[in-house]
XYZ file of C-alpha atoms in Angstrom:
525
model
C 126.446 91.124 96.371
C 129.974 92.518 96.600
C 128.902 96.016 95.860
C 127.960 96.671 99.403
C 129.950 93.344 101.340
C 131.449 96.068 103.999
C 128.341 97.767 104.231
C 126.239 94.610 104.834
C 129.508 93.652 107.378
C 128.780 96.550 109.224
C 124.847 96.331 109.551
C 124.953 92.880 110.299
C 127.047 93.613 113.307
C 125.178 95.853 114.634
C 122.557 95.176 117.734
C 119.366 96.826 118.234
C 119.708 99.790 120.754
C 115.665 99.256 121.783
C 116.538 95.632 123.664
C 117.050 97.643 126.341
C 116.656 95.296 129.362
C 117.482 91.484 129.649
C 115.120 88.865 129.478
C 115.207 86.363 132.138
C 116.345 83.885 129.898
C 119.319 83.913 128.671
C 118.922 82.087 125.936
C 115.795 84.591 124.995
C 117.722 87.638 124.954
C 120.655 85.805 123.151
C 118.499 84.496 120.758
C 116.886 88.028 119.534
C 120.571 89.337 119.895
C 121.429 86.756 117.033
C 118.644 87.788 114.938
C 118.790 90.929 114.890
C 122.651 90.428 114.152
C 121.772 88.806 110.608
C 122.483 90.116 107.651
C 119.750 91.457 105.568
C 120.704 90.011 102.141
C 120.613 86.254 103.239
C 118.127 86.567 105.931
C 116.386 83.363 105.359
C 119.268 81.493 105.020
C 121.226 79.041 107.016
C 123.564 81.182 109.563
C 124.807 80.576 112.804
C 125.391 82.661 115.319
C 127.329 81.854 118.201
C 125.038 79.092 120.109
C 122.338 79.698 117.942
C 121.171 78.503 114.329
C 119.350 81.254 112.966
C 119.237 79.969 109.715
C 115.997 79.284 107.770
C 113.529 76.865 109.509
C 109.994 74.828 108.774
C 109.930 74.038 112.035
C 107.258 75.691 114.009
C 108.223 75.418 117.319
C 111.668 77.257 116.269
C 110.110 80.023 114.260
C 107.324 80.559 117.012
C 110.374 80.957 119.669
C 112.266 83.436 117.450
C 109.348 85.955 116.950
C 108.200 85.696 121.003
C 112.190 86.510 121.380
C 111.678 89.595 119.460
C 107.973 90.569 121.050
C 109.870 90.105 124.278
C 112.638 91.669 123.943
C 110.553 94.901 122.614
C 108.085 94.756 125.132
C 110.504 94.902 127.916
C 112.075 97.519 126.433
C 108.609 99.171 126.281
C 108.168 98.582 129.777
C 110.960 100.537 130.587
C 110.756 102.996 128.618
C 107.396 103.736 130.560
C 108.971 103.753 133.455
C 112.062 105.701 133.125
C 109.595 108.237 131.252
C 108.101 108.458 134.794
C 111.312 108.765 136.784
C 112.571 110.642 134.383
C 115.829 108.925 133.523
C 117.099 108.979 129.683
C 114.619 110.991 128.748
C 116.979 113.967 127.249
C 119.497 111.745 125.555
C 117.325 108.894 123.849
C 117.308 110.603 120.681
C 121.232 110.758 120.328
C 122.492 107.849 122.405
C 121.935 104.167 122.811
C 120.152 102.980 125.560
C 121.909 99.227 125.084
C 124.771 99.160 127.457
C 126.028 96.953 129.483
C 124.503 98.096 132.496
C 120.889 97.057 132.161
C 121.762 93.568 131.407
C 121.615 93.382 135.493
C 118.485 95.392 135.643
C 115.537 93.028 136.526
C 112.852 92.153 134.130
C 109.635 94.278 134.292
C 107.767 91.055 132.523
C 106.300 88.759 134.660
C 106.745 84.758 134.008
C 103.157 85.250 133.456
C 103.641 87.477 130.628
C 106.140 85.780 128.887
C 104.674 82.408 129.170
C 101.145 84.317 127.608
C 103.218 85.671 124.795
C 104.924 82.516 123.771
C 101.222 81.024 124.011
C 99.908 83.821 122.034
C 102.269 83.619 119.154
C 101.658 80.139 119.396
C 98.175 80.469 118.941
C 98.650 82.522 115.529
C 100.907 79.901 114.442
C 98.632 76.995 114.563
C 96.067 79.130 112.523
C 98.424 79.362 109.451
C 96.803 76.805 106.748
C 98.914 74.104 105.530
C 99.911 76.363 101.670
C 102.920 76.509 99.773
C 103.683 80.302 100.014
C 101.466 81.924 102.227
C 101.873 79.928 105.228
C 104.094 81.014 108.896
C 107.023 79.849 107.450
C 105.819 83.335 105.201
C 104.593 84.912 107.932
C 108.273 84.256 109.937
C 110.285 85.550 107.083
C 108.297 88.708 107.008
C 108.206 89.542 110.557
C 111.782 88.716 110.614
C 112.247 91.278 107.585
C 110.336 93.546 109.593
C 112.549 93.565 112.138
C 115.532 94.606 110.372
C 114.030 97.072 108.364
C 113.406 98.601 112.002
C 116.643 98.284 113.076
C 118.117 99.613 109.877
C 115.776 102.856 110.477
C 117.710 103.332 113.368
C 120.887 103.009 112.287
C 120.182 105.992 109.477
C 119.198 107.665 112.750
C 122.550 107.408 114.421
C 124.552 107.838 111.062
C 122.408 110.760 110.565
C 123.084 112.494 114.213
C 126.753 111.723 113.456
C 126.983 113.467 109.874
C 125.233 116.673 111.892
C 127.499 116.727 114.735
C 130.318 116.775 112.791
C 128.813 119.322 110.260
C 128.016 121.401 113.476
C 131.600 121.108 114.616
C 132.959 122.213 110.788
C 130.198 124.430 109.885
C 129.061 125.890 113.084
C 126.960 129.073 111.212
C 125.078 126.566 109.111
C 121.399 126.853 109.751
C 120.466 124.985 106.786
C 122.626 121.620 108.157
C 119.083 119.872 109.577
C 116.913 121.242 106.665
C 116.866 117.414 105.302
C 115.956 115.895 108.688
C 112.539 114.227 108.003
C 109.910 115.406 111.104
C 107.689 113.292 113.138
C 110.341 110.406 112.336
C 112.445 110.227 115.218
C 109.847 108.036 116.909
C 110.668 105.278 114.788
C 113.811 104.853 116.316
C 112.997 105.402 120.008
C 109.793 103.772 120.374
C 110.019 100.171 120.941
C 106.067 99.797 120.946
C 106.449 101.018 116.939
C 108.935 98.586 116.893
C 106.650 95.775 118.216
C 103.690 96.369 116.574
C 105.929 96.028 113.069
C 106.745 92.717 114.536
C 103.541 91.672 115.020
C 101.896 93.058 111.808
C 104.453 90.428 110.198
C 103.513 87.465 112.571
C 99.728 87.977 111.954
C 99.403 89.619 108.329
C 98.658 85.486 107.112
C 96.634 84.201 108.983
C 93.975 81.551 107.912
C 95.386 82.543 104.478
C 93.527 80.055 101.750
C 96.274 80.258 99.914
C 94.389 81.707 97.049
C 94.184 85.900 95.961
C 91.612 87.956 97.116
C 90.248 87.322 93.945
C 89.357 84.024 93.892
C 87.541 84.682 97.320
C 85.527 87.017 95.543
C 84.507 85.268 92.398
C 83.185 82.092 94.198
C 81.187 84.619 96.571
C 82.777 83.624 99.376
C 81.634 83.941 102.920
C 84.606 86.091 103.795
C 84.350 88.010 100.907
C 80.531 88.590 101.738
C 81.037 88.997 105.483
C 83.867 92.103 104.324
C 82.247 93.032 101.135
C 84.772 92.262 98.469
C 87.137 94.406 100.201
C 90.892 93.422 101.221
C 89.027 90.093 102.071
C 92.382 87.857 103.232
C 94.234 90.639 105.474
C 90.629 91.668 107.018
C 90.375 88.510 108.195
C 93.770 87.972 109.555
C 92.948 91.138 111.596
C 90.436 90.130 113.020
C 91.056 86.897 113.978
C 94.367 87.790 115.529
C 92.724 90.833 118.038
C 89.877 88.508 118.503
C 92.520 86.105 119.964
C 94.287 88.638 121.664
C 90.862 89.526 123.728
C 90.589 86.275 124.866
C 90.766 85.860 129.370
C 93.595 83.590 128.422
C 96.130 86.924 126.968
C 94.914 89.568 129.940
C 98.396 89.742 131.367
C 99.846 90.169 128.073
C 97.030 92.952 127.020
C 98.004 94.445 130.626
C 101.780 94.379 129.599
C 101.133 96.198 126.340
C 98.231 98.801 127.324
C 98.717 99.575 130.849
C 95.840 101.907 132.454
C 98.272 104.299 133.979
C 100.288 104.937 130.458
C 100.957 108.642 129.580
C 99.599 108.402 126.257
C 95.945 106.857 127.376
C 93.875 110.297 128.242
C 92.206 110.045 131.343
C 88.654 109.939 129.157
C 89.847 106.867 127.706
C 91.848 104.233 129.075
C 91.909 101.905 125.856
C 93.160 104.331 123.766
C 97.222 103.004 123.825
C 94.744 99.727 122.648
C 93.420 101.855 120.077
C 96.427 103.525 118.565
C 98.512 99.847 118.393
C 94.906 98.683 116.530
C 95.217 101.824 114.156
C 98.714 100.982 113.370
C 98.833 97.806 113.012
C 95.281 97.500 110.836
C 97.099 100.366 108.396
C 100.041 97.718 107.884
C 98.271 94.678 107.548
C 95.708 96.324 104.532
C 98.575 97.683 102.737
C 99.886 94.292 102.552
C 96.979 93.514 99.757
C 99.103 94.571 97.061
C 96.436 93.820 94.567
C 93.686 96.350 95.736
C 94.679 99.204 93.637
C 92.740 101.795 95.786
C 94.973 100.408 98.789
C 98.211 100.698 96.736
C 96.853 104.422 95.667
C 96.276 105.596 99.359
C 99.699 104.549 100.169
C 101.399 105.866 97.194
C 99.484 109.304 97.672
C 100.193 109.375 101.170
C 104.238 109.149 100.667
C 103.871 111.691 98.092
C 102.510 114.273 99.864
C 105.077 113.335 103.217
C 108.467 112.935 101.035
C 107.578 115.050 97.677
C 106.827 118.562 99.318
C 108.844 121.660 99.222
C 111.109 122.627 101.834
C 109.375 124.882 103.465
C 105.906 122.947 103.916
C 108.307 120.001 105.395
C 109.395 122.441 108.158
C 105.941 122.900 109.801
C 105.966 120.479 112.548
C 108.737 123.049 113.690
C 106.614 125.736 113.062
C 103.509 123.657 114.657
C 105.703 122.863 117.552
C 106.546 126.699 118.573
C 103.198 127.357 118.392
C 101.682 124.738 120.456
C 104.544 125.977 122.665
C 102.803 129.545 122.635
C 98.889 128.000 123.213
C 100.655 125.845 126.263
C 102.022 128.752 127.806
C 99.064 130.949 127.337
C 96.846 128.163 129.244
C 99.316 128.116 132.312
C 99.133 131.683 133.332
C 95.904 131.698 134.949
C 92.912 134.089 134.606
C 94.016 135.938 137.806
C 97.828 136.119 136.885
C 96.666 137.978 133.669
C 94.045 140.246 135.773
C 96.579 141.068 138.336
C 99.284 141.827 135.488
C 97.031 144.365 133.883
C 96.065 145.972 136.752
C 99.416 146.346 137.798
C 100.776 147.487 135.034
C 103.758 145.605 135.318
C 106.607 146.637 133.342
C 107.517 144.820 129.566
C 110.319 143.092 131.425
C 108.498 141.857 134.535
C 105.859 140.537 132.061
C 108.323 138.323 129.893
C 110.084 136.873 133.825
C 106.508 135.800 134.622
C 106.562 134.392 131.059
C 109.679 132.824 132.275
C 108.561 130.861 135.492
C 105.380 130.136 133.571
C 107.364 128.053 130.999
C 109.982 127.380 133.686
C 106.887 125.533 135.522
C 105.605 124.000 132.596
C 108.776 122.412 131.907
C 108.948 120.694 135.085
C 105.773 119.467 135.592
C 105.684 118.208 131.329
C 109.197 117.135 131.046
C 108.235 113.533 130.497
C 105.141 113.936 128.041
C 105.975 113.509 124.352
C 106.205 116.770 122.362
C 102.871 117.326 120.131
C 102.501 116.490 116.587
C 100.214 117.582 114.033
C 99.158 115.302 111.221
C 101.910 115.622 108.598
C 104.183 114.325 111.032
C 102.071 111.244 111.660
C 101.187 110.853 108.161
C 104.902 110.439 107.427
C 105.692 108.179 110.011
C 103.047 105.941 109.101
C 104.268 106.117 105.074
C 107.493 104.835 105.907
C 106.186 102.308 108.040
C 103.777 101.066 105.399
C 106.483 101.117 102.536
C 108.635 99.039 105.300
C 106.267 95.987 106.123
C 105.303 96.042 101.978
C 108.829 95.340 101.759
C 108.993 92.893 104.171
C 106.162 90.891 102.769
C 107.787 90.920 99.394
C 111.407 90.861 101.503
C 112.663 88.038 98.960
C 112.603 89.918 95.678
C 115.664 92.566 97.451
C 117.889 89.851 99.374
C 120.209 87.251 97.832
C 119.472 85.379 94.716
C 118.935 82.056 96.679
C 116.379 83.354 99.097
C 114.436 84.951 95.738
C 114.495 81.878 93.872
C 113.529 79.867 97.132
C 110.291 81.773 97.690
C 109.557 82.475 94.397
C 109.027 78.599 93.446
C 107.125 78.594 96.016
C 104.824 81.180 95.391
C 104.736 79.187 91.472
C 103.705 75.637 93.539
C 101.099 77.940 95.361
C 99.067 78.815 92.221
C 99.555 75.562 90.806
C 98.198 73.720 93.538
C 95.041 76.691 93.100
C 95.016 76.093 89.445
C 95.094 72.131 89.390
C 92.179 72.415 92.067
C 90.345 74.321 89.190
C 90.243 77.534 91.184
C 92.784 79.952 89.448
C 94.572 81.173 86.172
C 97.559 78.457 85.154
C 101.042 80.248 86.423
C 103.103 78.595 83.830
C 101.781 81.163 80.785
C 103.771 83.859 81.770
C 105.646 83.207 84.889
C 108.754 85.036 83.254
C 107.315 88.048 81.603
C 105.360 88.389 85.120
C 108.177 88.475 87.306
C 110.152 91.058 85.076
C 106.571 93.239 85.086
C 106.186 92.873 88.788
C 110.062 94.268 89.306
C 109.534 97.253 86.893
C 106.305 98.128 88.552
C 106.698 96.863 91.807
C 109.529 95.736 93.895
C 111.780 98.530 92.435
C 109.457 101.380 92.917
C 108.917 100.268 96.316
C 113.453 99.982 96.914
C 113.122 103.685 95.498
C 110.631 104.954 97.782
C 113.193 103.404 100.641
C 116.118 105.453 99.562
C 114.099 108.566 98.830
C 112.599 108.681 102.309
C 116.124 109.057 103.656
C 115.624 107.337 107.049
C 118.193 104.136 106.406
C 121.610 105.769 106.526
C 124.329 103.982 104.538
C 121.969 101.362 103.971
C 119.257 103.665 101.896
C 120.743 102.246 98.494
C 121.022 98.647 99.504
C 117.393 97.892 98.715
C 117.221 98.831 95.120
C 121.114 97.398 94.763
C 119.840 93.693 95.271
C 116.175 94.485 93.336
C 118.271 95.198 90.320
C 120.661 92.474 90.809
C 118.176 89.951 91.235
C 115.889 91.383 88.036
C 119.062 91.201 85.606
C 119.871 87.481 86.652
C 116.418 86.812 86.478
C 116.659 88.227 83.172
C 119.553 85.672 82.572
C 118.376 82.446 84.143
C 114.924 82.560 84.602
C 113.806 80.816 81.548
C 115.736 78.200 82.734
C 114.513 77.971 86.203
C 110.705 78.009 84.939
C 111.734 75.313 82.601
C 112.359 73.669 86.052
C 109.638 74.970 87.889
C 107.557 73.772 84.976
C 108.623 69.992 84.775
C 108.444 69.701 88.705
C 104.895 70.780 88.950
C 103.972 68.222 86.329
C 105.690 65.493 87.711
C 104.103 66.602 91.155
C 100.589 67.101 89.891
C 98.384 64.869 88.183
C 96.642 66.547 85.620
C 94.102 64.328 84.239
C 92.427 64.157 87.618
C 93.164 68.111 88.062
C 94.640 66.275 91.998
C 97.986 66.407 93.244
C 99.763 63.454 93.686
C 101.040 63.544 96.886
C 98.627 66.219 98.614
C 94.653 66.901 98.990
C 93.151 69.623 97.687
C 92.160 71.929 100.503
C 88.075 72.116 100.479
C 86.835 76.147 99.158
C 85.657 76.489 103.225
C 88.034 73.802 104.617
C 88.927 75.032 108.634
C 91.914 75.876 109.223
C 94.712 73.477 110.172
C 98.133 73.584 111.098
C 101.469 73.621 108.976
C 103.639 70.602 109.527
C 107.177 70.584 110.694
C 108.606 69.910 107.128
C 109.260 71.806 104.145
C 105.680 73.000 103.214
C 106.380 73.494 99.591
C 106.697 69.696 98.827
């Protein structure tokens, strides 16, 4: 880990710029401060942050509080967004500057108590829907939204380093057209969009839920009913999905809904008031399904669709510019009026009196549009949405590129998982080739996915870090992981009784048990 100590010094300092208002609580806002001041490398950890311990925690009541910190904190900063967007206040400097200062922690809160308290009961909710399993449980489902989170925040750091590196190669190089020819288009969103922001959140907090703690293709082999109901397909995160908007429908969540789909939003059309519903529902059911990392056909789409964003030529990259001046051109056409033409041609006005009505045309359009997000044609979205879904795959498999401690933590119990599956007669024995596996799973896995990070060139300083600590932890692996599945080995037999195929100290969940909730302790005992 010393290879990139100052770096990891000087991300771990940094806040997130889209906490843009203060929570009533104090301790709220403090508390997302805190985590969104952790390190990456030994997030899950134990770490203290001023009044807070942010370290690592079974405890549900804790982990539900930090992730309602974060949904808070983003949503208010949503919130406000919309509303400056309206007024039309930092609207021509939030893609350069930082709307955290010091000045909106005395701004009021645009949430309601009512809001807040249906959040906290919301997340809540999805917590006590998490089965009682070894790996895939919330304490999972906390780590990864908390991954999430920084992944986010690192995105937007690469933004800032990135507007730095051009202002000062404008300043030196002031000819060079060429200086923003690497700037990746339909990106900058990421960074200035604290609903993005959220909805990464909350594809972390519900990507779980009701897990059996068994793959997708267990599910499938003993036909199921979930695998029946969604036809073999994606089976565990289809679920999840479903059961966490089916929640979120609920009369109990309509001031929350409210909160995060308002009517009156500029980016619901007029013919359809659901549609800022819609486009969170898009985004966050892309996330989720990507998440199956054993559905090859998922894995391919994903793959395929960050080939064709981040692999093109130069020239096809720069056509959201071009798209842009010509959606420019169709606007300005539809503003002059079928009389302003008429009266222009049988006037005969003059070349130059043409291009000043031109003028106040655009002039007018200007005004009127200055708050309305420029238009984007699909590439731009399509590569927005591949770095998201290369983000939360990293942040489901967050363990395998931070410290060695938080690796080996989650990767025994990810071993205890399929043991407790295999004992119960339901999967393949783990023990045959837990070494070789993890090695294959680095090689063909975790660090293609840290490549992908640094080639999409939307981290900064931090673009390398990723595929730093996946080879780190692959060579000590290399090192001492026969001896840690030696260990892993001997605990699961002395915790499992195999003549009865029954664990000691634990029941084996029923094939169609319902759900129940994780206890408070370590839930890989």
């Amino acid at each position: 880990l010393h290879t990139h100590t100052a770096r990891e010094i000087k991300f771990s300092t940094q806040r997130t710029s889209l906490l843009v208002s203060k929570p009533q609580s104090q301790v709220a806002m403090s508390l997302a401060d805190a985590l969104c001041a952790q390190s990456w490398a030994t997030l899950g950890q134990n770490e203290c942050y001023l009044t807070h311990n942010i370290g690592a925690s079974s405890c549900k009541e804790v982990m539900s509080e930090r992730i309602a910190s974060l949904l808070e904190a983003y949503l208010e900063a949503a919130c406000r967004k919309r509303a400056n967007d309206r007024s039309g206040k930092n609207h021509h400097h939030h893609a350069t500057t930082s709307p955290h200062t010091s000045s909106n922690h005395g701004e009021k809160s645009l949430l309601s108590i009512q809001v807040k308290n249906q959040l906290r009961q919301y997340v809540k909710r999805i917590a006590s829907m998490y089965r009682s399993v070894h790996y895939h449980s919330f304490e999972h489902a906390s780590h990864v939204s908390l991954a999430a989170n920084k992944l986010m925040l690192c995105i937007h750091e690469g933004h800032r380093d990135s507007v730095t590196d051009r202002q000062t190669s404008c300043r030196q190089n002031p000819d060079d057209s060429s200086r923003n020819s690497n700037k990746p288009n339909g990106l900058l969103p990421l960074s200035t969009d604290p609903m993005l922001h959220f909805a990464m959140v909350f594809s972390g907090l519900i990507h779980d839920v009701d897990h059996y703690g068994v793959p997708n293709a267990v599910l499938v082999k003993e036909e199921h009913p979930l695998a029946l109901k969604y036809e073999n397909i994606s089976v565990a995160e289809r679920n999840s999905i479903d059961i966490a908007f089916e929640v979120l429908k609920e009369p109990a969540f309509d001031a929350l809904r409210k909160a995060m789909f308002p009517k009156d939003c500029k980016r619901c059309s007029s013919s359809s008031s659901n549609s800022a519903y819609k486009e969170f529902y898009d985004v966050v059911n892309e996330l989720v399904l990507c998440t199956d990392i054993a559905s090859r056909e998922r894995q391919d789409c994903c793959r395929r669709r960050f080939l064709e964003s981040f692999e093109q030529s130069a020239g096809a990259r720069t056509s959201c510019s071009s798209n842009a001046t010509a959606d420019t051109v169709d606007l300005l056409q539809d503003i002059m009026t079928e009389n302003e033409n008429q009266k222009m041609k049988n006037r005969c006005f003059p070349l130059r009196a043409m291009r000043l009505n031109q003028n106040k045309c655009m002039q007018r359009w200007r005004k009127q549009n200055r708050h309305c997000p420029p238009k984007e044609d699909a590439s731009c979205r399509s590569r927005r949405m591949s770095v998201m879904e290369q983000m939360i795959q990293t942040a489901d498999v967050a363990h395998c590129m931070q410290s060695w401690d938080v690796f080996l933590k989650w990767n025994a119990r990810l071993f205890n998982e399929l043991m407790f599956t295999f004992y119960a007669g339901r999967s393949f024995d783990p023990r045959t080739n837990w070494f070789e596996g993890q090695i294959g799973f680095f090689n063909g896995y975790i660090i293609p996915l840290a490549e992908r990070l640094e080639q999409c060139g939307v981290f900064g300083d931090n673009s390398g870090m990723f595929l730093e600590l996946a080879r780190e932890n692959k060579f000590r692996w290399e090192l001492e992981g026969p001896a840690f599945c030696d260990k892993l080995t001997a605990e699961a037999e002395r915790n499992f009784d195999v003549a009865s195929n029954r664990p000691e100290s634990a029941n084996v969940t029923p094939k169609y048990a319902p759900a129940t909730c994780c206890g408070s302790g370590d839930t890989a005992r």
